């Protein structure tokens, strides 16, 4: 499967990873918050009990007859604290500063802040962590009042247990929430992907040459992909059609000259006199030349097809480019008794693929030389006309009747049988090159209704 491909990944696993990582992060933050809250809650609950027992002790502090403070510890109040866990409870009662009354003298006390009923704090005693509550009151003798402080402390086992219980409960809750969300995502993704699986099954079941559009129902998010695939299929269908048509025709076109070559070679091998052999080989050579021309035109076609994908267009001066190509044809024109001329001044700039424009002009000029007939006049023209760069090739030969002007643009469409050898690819090549450049191609009669005028107009720069 595709998962073996480099860089392939599972959508489901990726979504799950995202979900798990994000909920784990959120869960961790929630746990830290819960930890704080749990400690506060546990402290609040136990502090109230600690303060209660401190108060119970304070109420038992009296002033004896000799003016000193006395206390009768209410052990029940302390038991109230120890009942919850294995916590141990300590206390001390101090009189006015510097006087210790009863309890554990080494028990640390804490200072009460002004205006506070009781003070609470964390400390340690005999190597164990403790929570301390201190309460300051005063006992009255009737004449004066004597201040005293009651300090009650307990070890923190119970409150640690409470904190842990709260934490554990909330950790379990978060864990269940994450697992629940993972299951939901798993199921939801599986269900959502089902339409994608159906889509790929539908594609897999197709016969290789079925390029009809895909009509399976898919989610909106995937519709874009399906549309792209569909439009790709349409283009593929077109390209395959063209290829089938083209290779069929090309094979046919090449077979004829090759058959002629074989015939003439056979004739030559059987011939007895030198003149006959020479004539046969000349014919064979002509046929090879024809085949060579067909191949050149076919390769040019293939080149145009690839040029539409990789663009090598650049801005050039068409006057310079087209004049050069025309000059190349002056000798063959003179040989054919044709007056080939060029008209064009200054610079006419356009963005084109220079080699293809050369081929376009070459095909038009060689058509004119081939079909206009001896004594004809052929003019190649380049000029700028409101916003476009125009290239024209005009002759005063027989021209192409208006009714045939469209057909000659089709591949392998040729003139009357018996006409001079050609592949029927020249004008289609011209049209393809024009189309590739977004240029407009018009075939019409020449001046005074005589001959053929081919006009290609490009967008000027
Ligand atoms: N200037 C012209 N005057 C008269 N007829 C023309 C002219 N140019 C083209 N034609 C006609 O159009 C037909 C198609 O031309 P096209 O250039 O496409 O093919 P071809 O010349 O036969 O082959 P190729 O150019 O590939 O060698 C020609 O066979 C010819 O009948
Ligand atoms: Mg031609």
Coordinates of C-alpha atoms and ligand atoms in Angstrom, one line a residue:
X1 CA 0.0 0.0 0.0
X2 CA 0.9 3.6 -0.2
X3 CA 1.9 3.7 3.5
X4 CA 5.1 2.1 2.4
X5 CA 6.0 5.2 0.3
X6 CA 8.5 7.6 1.7
X7 CA 6.8 10.5 3.5
X8 CA 3.4 8.7 3.5
X9 CA 1.4 9.1 6.7
X10 CA -1.9 8.1 8.2
X11 CA -4.4 10.9 8.5
X12 CA -6.1 9.0 11.4
X13 CA -2.8 8.6 13.3
X14 CA -1.9 12.2 12.7
X15 CA -5.3 13.5 14.0
X16 CA -5.0 11.2 17.0
X17 CA -1.5 12.3 17.7
X18 CA -2.6 15.9 17.6
X19 CA -5.6 15.3 19.8
X20 CA -3.6 13.2 22.3
X21 CA -0.7 15.7 22.5
X22 CA -3.1 18.7 22.9
X23 CA -5.4 17.1 25.5
X24 CA -2.3 15.8 27.4
X25 CA -0.9 19.4 27.5
X26 CA -4.3 20.8 28.6
X27 CA -4.7 17.9 31.0
X28 CA -1.2 18.6 32.5
X29 CA -2.1 22.3 33.0
X30 CA -5.5 21.3 34.6
X31 CA -3.6 18.9 36.9
X32 CA -1.2 21.6 38.1
X33 CA -4.3 23.8 38.8
X34 CA -6.0 20.9 40.6
X35 CA -2.9 20.2 42.7
X36 CA -3.0 23.8 43.9
X37 CA -6.7 23.7 44.5
X38 CA -6.5 20.3 46.3
X39 CA -3.9 21.6 48.7
X40 CA -5.9 24.7 49.4
X41 CA -9.1 22.7 49.9
X42 CA -7.4 20.1 52.2
X43 CA -5.8 23.0 54.2
X44 CA -9.0 24.9 54.5
X45 CA -10.9 21.9 55.9
X46 CA -8.2 20.8 58.3
X47 CA -7.3 24.4 59.4
X48 CA -10.9 24.9 60.5
X49 CA -10.6 21.8 62.8
X50 CA -7.2 23.0 64.1
X51 CA -8.6 26.4 64.9
X52 CA -11.5 24.8 66.6
X53 CA -9.3 22.8 68.9
X54 CA -7.1 25.8 69.6
X55 CA -10.3 27.7 70.5
X56 CA -11.5 24.9 72.8
X57 CA -8.1 25.0 74.6
X58 CA -8.2 28.8 74.8
X59 CA -11.6 28.7 76.5
X60 CA -10.1 26.5 79.3
X61 CA -7.4 29.0 80.2
X62 CA -8.1 30.7 83.5
X63 CA -6.3 33.1 85.8
X64 CA -5.5 31.4 89.1
X65 CA -5.7 33.0 92.4
X66 CA -1.9 33.9 92.4
X67 CA -2.4 35.7 89.1
X68 CA -0.7 33.1 86.9
X69 CA -2.5 31.4 84.0
X70 CA -3.7 27.8 84.3
X71 CA -5.2 25.6 81.7
X72 CA -7.1 22.4 81.9
X73 CA -6.5 20.7 78.5
X74 CA -9.8 19.3 77.0
X75 CA -8.4 16.1 75.5
X76 CA -11.6 15.5 73.6
X77 CA -10.9 18.6 71.5
X78 CA -7.6 17.1 70.5
X79 CA -9.0 13.7 69.8
X80 CA -11.3 15.3 67.3
X81 CA -8.1 15.9 65.3
X82 CA -6.5 12.5 65.6
X83 CA -9.6 10.5 64.6
X84 CA -9.2 11.1 60.8
X85 CA -5.8 9.5 60.2
X86 CA -2.7 8.4 62.0
X87 CA -1.8 12.1 62.5
X88 CA -0.3 13.1 65.8
X89 CA -1.3 16.3 67.5
X90 CA 0.9 18.7 69.6
X91 CA 0.0 21.8 71.5
X92 CA 1.6 24.4 73.7
X93 CA 0.1 27.3 75.6
X94 CA 2.2 30.4 76.3
X95 CA 1.4 33.2 78.7
X96 CA 2.7 36.8 78.3
X97 CA 5.9 36.9 76.2
X98 CA 8.6 34.6 77.6
X99 CA 6.3 32.5 79.9
X100 CA 5.6 28.9 78.9
X101 CA 2.6 27.4 80.5
X102 CA 2.1 23.8 79.2
X103 CA 2.5 21.4 76.3
X104 CA 5.5 20.8 74.1
X105 CA 7.9 23.5 74.7
X106 CA 10.0 22.9 71.6
X107 CA 6.9 23.1 69.3
X108 CA 7.4 26.0 66.9
X109 CA 4.8 28.6 67.0
X110 CA 4.0 31.3 64.5
X111 CA 3.4 34.9 64.8
X112 CA -0.1 36.1 64.4
X113 CA -0.6 39.1 62.2
X114 CA -2.5 42.2 63.5
X115 CA -6.2 41.9 63.3
X116 CA -6.2 38.1 62.6
X117 CA -8.2 35.7 64.7
X118 CA -5.9 32.8 64.1
X119 CA -2.7 32.3 62.2
X120 CA -1.8 29.2 60.2
X121 CA 1.4 28.0 58.8
X122 CA 3.6 25.0 57.7
X123 CA 6.5 24.0 59.8
X124 CA 8.2 20.8 61.0
X125 CA 8.5 19.1 64.3
X126 CA 10.7 16.1 65.3
X127 CA 11.5 15.6 61.7
X128 CA 8.0 15.5 60.5
X129 CA 6.1 18.2 58.5
X130 CA 3.3 19.8 60.5
X131 CA 0.6 22.3 60.1
X132 CA 0.4 24.9 62.9
X133 CA -2.5 27.1 64.1
X134 CA -1.9 29.8 66.7
X135 CA -4.6 31.7 68.5
X136 CA -4.0 34.7 70.8
X137 CA -6.4 35.6 73.5
X138 CA -6.4 37.2 76.9
X139 CA -7.7 36.0 80.2
X140 CA -9.2 38.5 82.5
X141 CA -8.6 38.8 86.2
X142 CA -11.2 41.4 86.7
X143 CA -8.6 44.1 87.2
X144 CA -6.2 43.4 84.2
X145 CA -6.1 41.1 81.3
X146 CA -3.3 38.6 80.7
X147 CA -2.5 37.7 77.1
X148 CA -1.8 34.1 76.1
X149 CA -1.2 32.1 72.9
X150 CA -2.5 28.6 72.2
X151 CA -0.6 26.8 69.5
X152 CA -2.0 23.5 68.1
X153 CA -0.2 21.5 65.4
X154 CA -0.8 18.2 63.7
X155 CA 1.2 16.1 61.3
X156 CA 0.0 16.3 57.7
X157 CA -0.8 12.7 56.8
X158 CA -4.6 13.2 56.6
X159 CA -4.3 16.3 54.5
X160 CA -1.8 14.7 52.2
X161 CA -4.2 11.8 51.8
X162 CA -7.0 14.2 50.9
X163 CA -4.9 16.0 48.4
X164 CA -3.8 12.8 46.8
X165 CA -7.4 11.5 46.6
X166 CA -8.5 14.8 44.9
X167 CA -5.6 14.6 42.5
X168 CA -6.1 11.0 41.7
X169 CA -9.8 11.5 41.0
X170 CA -9.2 14.4 38.7
X171 CA -6.3 12.6 36.9
X172 CA -8.6 9.7 36.3
X173 CA -11.3 12.0 35.0
X174 CA -8.9 13.7 32.6
X175 CA -7.6 10.3 31.5
X176 CA -11.1 9.0 30.7
X177 CA -11.8 12.3 28.9
X178 CA -8.7 11.9 26.7
X179 CA -9.5 8.2 26.0
X180 CA -13.1 9.1 25.2
X181 CA -12.0 11.8 22.8
X182 CA -9.6 9.4 21.2
X183 CA -12.3 6.8 20.6
X184 CA -14.6 9.5 19.2
X185 CA -11.9 10.8 16.8
X186 CA -11.0 7.2 15.7
X187 CA -14.7 6.4 14.9
X188 CA -15.4 9.8 13.3
X189 CA -12.2 9.7 11.2
X190 CA -13.0 6.1 10.1
X191 CA -16.5 7.1 9.1
X192 CA -15.4 10.3 7.3
X193 CA -12.7 8.4 5.4
X194 CA -15.2 5.8 4.2
X195 CA -16.2 8.0 1.3
X196 CA -12.5 8.4 0.4
X197 CA -12.1 4.6 0.4
X198 CA -15.2 4.3 -1.8
X199 CA -13.7 6.9 -4.1
X200 CA -10.4 4.9 -4.4
X201 CA -12.3 1.6 -4.8
X202 CA -14.4 3.1 -7.6
X203 CA -11.2 4.3 -9.3
X204 CA -9.5 0.9 -8.8
X205 CA -12.5 -1.0 -10.3
X206 CA -12.4 1.0 -13.5
X207 CA -11.1 -0.5 -16.7
X208 CA -7.8 1.2 -17.8
X209 CA -9.4 3.0 -20.7
X210 CA -12.5 4.3 -18.8
X211 CA -11.7 8.0 -18.3
X212 CA -15.3 9.1 -17.6
X213 CA -15.6 11.6 -14.8
X214 CA -15.9 10.3 -11.2
X215 CA -19.4 10.8 -9.8
X216 CA -19.0 9.2 -6.3
X217 CA -20.3 11.4 -3.5
X218 CA -17.5 12.8 -1.5
X219 CA -17.2 15.4 1.3
X220 CA -16.8 19.0 0.3
X221 CA -13.2 19.1 1.4
X222 CA -12.4 16.3 -1.1
X223 CA -14.5 17.6 -3.9
X224 CA -11.7 19.9 -5.1
X225 CA -9.4 16.8 -5.4
X226 CA -12.1 14.9 -7.3
X227 CA -12.7 17.9 -9.6
X228 CA -8.9 18.1 -10.3
X229 CA -8.8 14.4 -11.1
X230 CA -11.8 14.7 -13.3
X231 CA -10.4 17.6 -15.3
X232 CA -7.1 15.7 -15.5
X233 CA -9.0 12.7 -16.9
X234 CA -10.6 14.9 -19.5
X235 CA -7.2 16.3 -20.6
X236 CA -5.8 12.7 -20.5
X237 CA -8.6 11.5 -22.7
X238 CA -7.9 14.3 -25.2
X239 CA -4.2 13.6 -25.1
X240 CA -4.7 9.8 -25.6
X241 CA -7.1 10.5 -28.5
X242 CA -4.7 12.8 -30.2
X243 CA -1.9 10.2 -29.6
X244 CA -3.9 7.3 -31.0
X245 CA -5.0 9.4 -34.0
X246 CA -1.5 10.8 -34.5
X247 CA 0.5 7.5 -34.2
X248 CA -2.0 5.8 -36.5
X249 CA -1.7 8.4 -39.2
X250 CA 2.1 8.8 -38.7
X251 CA 2.6 5.1 -39.2
X252 CA 0.5 5.2 -42.3
X253 CA 2.4 8.3 -43.6
X254 CA 5.8 6.7 -43.1
X255 CA 4.8 3.4 -44.6
X256 CA 4.2 4.8 -48.0
X257 CA 7.6 6.3 -48.6
X258 CA 9.3 3.3 -47.1
X259 CA 7.3 1.0 -49.5
X260 CA 8.4 3.2 -52.4
X261 CA 12.1 2.9 -51.3
X262 CA 11.8 -0.9 -51.2
X263 CA 10.2 -1.0 -54.6
X264 CA 12.9 1.1 -56.2
X265 CA 15.7 -0.9 -54.4
X266 CA 14.1 -4.1 -55.8
X267 CA 14.0 -2.6 -59.2
X268 CA 17.6 -1.5 -58.9
X269 CA 18.7 -5.0 -57.9
X270 CA 17.0 -6.5 -60.9
X271 CA 18.1 -3.8 -63.4
X272 CA 20.7 -4.6 -65.9
X273 CA 21.8 -1.3 -67.2
X274 CA 23.4 1.5 -65.2
X275 CA 20.9 4.2 -66.2
X276 CA 18.0 2.1 -64.9
X277 CA 19.8 1.6 -61.6
X278 CA 20.6 5.3 -61.3
X279 CA 17.0 6.2 -61.9
X280 CA 15.7 3.7 -59.4
X281 CA 18.1 4.9 -56.7
X282 CA 17.2 8.5 -57.4
X283 CA 13.6 7.7 -56.8
X284 CA 14.5 5.8 -53.7
X285 CA 16.5 8.7 -52.5
X286 CA 13.5 11.1 -53.1
X287 CA 11.3 8.8 -51.1
X288 CA 13.9 8.7 -48.2
X289 CA 13.9 12.5 -48.4
X290 CA 10.1 12.5 -48.1
X291 CA 10.3 10.1 -45.1
X292 CA 12.9 12.4 -43.5
X293 CA 10.6 15.4 -44.0
X294 CA 7.7 13.5 -42.4
X295 CA 9.9 12.6 -39.4
X296 CA 11.1 16.2 -39.1
X297 CA 7.5 17.5 -39.1
X298 CA 6.4 14.8 -36.5
X299 CA 9.3 15.7 -34.3
X300 CA 8.4 19.3 -34.6
X301 CA 4.8 18.5 -33.5
X302 CA 6.1 16.6 -30.5
X303 CA 8.3 19.6 -29.7
X304 CA 5.4 21.9 -29.7
X305 CA 3.5 19.6 -27.4
X306 CA 6.4 19.7 -24.9
X307 CA 6.9 23.4 -25.3
X308 CA 3.4 24.0 -24.0
X309 CA 4.6 22.5 -20.7
X310 CA 8.1 24.0 -20.4
X311 CA 8.1 27.5 -21.6
X312 CA 11.2 29.0 -23.1
X313 CA 9.5 32.1 -24.3
X314 CA 11.4 35.4 -24.4
X315 CA 11.1 38.8 -25.8
X316 CA 12.5 39.2 -29.3
X317 CA 12.4 41.5 -32.3
X318 CA 10.1 39.8 -34.8
X319 CA 11.5 41.9 -37.7
X320 CA 15.0 40.6 -37.1
X321 CA 13.9 37.0 -36.5
X322 CA 11.5 36.7 -39.5
X323 CA 13.8 38.5 -41.9
X324 CA 16.6 36.0 -41.1
X325 CA 14.3 33.0 -41.7
X326 CA 13.1 34.5 -45.0
X327 CA 16.7 35.1 -46.2
X328 CA 17.3 31.4 -45.8
X329 CA 14.7 30.7 -48.4
X330 CA 15.9 33.1 -51.0
X331 CA 18.1 30.5 -52.8
X332 CA 15.4 27.8 -53.1
X333 CA 12.9 30.6 -54.2
X334 CA 15.2 31.7 -56.9
X335 CA 15.6 28.1 -58.0
X336 CA 11.8 27.7 -58.2
X337 CA 11.5 31.0 -60.2
X338 CA 9.7 32.8 -57.4
X339 CA 10.3 36.4 -56.3
X340 CA 10.5 36.2 -52.5
X341 CA 10.5 39.5 -50.7
X342 CA 10.5 40.9 -47.1
X343 CA 8.7 44.0 -45.7
X344 CA 9.2 45.2 -42.2
X345 CA 10.8 48.3 -40.5
X346 CA 12.2 49.2 -37.2
X347 CA 11.5 46.9 -34.3
X348 CA 8.4 44.9 -33.5
X349 CA 8.8 43.2 -30.2
X350 CA 6.8 40.2 -28.9
X351 CA 7.3 37.4 -26.3
X352 CA 7.8 34.2 -28.3
X353 CA 9.7 30.9 -28.6
X354 CA 12.1 32.0 -31.4
X355 CA 12.8 28.5 -32.7
X356 CA 9.1 27.7 -33.0
X357 CA 8.4 31.1 -34.7
X358 CA 11.2 30.2 -37.2
X359 CA 9.4 26.9 -37.9
X360 CA 6.1 28.7 -38.4
X361 CA 7.6 31.1 -40.9
X362 CA 9.5 28.3 -42.6
X363 CA 6.3 26.2 -43.1
X364 CA 4.4 29.2 -44.5
X365 CA 7.2 30.2 -46.9
X366 CA 7.8 26.7 -48.1
X367 CA 4.1 26.2 -48.8
X368 CA 4.1 29.4 -50.8
X369 CA 7.2 28.3 -52.7
X370 CA 5.7 24.9 -53.3
X371 CA 2.1 25.8 -54.2
X372 CA 2.2 29.3 -55.7
X373 CA 3.9 28.2 -58.8
X374 CA 6.8 29.5 -60.9
X375 CA 6.8 33.2 -61.6
X376 CA 4.7 33.9 -58.4
X377 CA 5.5 36.7 -56.0
X378 CA 5.8 35.8 -52.3
X379 CA 5.9 38.5 -49.6
X380 CA 6.8 38.1 -45.9
X381 CA 5.7 41.0 -43.8
X382 CA 6.2 42.0 -40.1
X383 CA 4.5 45.1 -38.7
X384 CA 2.9 46.5 -35.6
X385 CA -0.8 47.1 -35.6
X386 CA -2.6 48.6 -32.7
X387 CA -1.3 46.5 -29.8
X388 CA -0.4 43.4 -31.9
X389 CA 2.7 42.2 -33.7
X390 CA 1.6 40.8 -37.1
X391 CA 3.5 38.3 -39.3
X392 CA 2.1 37.8 -42.8
X393 CA 3.0 35.5 -45.6
X394 CA 1.3 36.3 -48.9
X395 CA 1.5 34.8 -52.4
X396 CA -0.3 35.4 -55.7
X397 CA -0.6 31.7 -56.6
X398 CA -3.8 29.7 -56.8
X399 CA -4.6 30.1 -53.1
X400 CA -6.9 27.9 -51.1
X401 CA -10.7 28.1 -51.7
X402 CA -12.6 29.5 -48.7
X403 CA -14.4 26.2 -48.1
X404 CA -11.1 24.3 -47.7
X405 CA -9.3 26.8 -45.4
X406 CA -10.6 25.2 -42.3
X407 CA -9.8 21.6 -43.4
X408 CA -6.2 22.3 -44.3
X409 CA -5.6 23.2 -40.7
X410 CA -6.3 19.5 -39.7
X411 CA -3.4 17.2 -39.4
X412 CA -2.6 15.1 -42.5
X413 CA -5.1 17.1 -44.6
X414 CA -3.5 17.7 -48.0
X415 CA -4.5 19.2 -51.3
X416 CA -5.7 17.4 -54.4
X417 CA -4.2 13.9 -55.0
X418 CA -1.3 14.2 -57.4
X419 CA -0.1 17.4 -55.8
X420 CA 3.5 17.6 -54.8
X421 CA 4.7 15.5 -51.9
X422 CA 3.9 16.8 -48.4
X423 CA 2.8 15.5 -45.1
X424 CA -0.2 17.7 -44.5
X425 CA 1.4 18.8 -41.2
X426 CA 2.6 22.2 -42.2
X427 CA -0.5 24.3 -41.5
X428 CA -1.5 22.3 -38.4
X429 CA 2.0 23.0 -37.1
X430 CA 1.5 26.7 -37.8
X431 CA -1.8 26.6 -36.0
X432 CA -0.4 24.8 -33.0
X433 CA 2.5 27.2 -32.7
X434 CA 0.1 30.2 -33.0
X435 CA -2.2 28.7 -30.3
X436 CA 0.8 28.1 -28.0
X437 CA 1.6 31.8 -28.3
X438 CA -2.0 32.8 -27.8
X439 CA -1.8 34.3 -31.3
X440 CA -4.6 34.7 -33.8
X441 CA -4.3 32.8 -37.1
X442 CA -6.3 33.9 -40.2
X443 CA -6.2 32.4 -43.7
X444 CA -7.6 34.7 -46.5
X445 CA -7.0 35.5 -50.1
X446 CA -4.2 37.8 -51.1
X447 CA -4.3 41.2 -52.7
X448 CA -7.0 41.6 -55.3
X449 CA -8.5 38.3 -54.3
X450 CA -5.6 36.3 -55.7
X451 CA -3.4 33.8 -53.9
X452 CA -3.2 33.1 -50.2
X453 CA -2.5 35.4 -47.3
X454 CA -1.7 33.8 -43.9
X455 CA -1.8 36.3 -41.0
X456 CA -0.6 35.6 -37.5
X457 CA -1.0 38.3 -34.9
X458 CA 0.8 38.2 -31.6
X459 CA 0.3 40.4 -28.6
X460 CA 2.9 43.1 -28.8
X461 CA 5.1 44.0 -25.9
Ligands
LIG1 N1 0.3 28.9 -50.3 C1 -0.5 28.0 -50.6 N2 -1.2 28.1 -51.8 C2 -2.0 27.1 -52.2 N3 -2.3 26.0 -51.4 C3 -1.7 25.8 -50.3 C4 -0.8 26.8 -49.8 N4 -0.4 26.4 -48.6 C5 -1.0 25.2 -48.3 N5 -1.8 24.9 -49.3 C6 -2.6 23.7 -49.4 O1 -2.9 23.2 -48.1 C7 -2.5 21.9 -47.9 C8 -2.0 21.6 -46.5 O2 -0.8 22.3 -46.4 P1 0.2 21.9 -45.2 O3 1.4 22.8 -45.2 O4 -0.5 21.7 -44.0 O5 0.7 20.4 -45.7 P2 1.7 20.1 -46.8 O6 2.4 21.3 -47.3 O7 1.1 19.2 -47.7 O8 2.8 19.2 -46.0 P3 4.0 19.7 -45.2 O9 4.0 21.2 -45.1 O10 4.0 19.0 -43.9 O11 5.2 19.3 -46.0 C9 -1.5 21.7 -49.0 O12 -1.5 20.3 -49.4 C10 -2.0 22.6 -50.1 O13 -2.9 21.9 -50.8
LIG2 MG1 3.4 22.6 -46.2

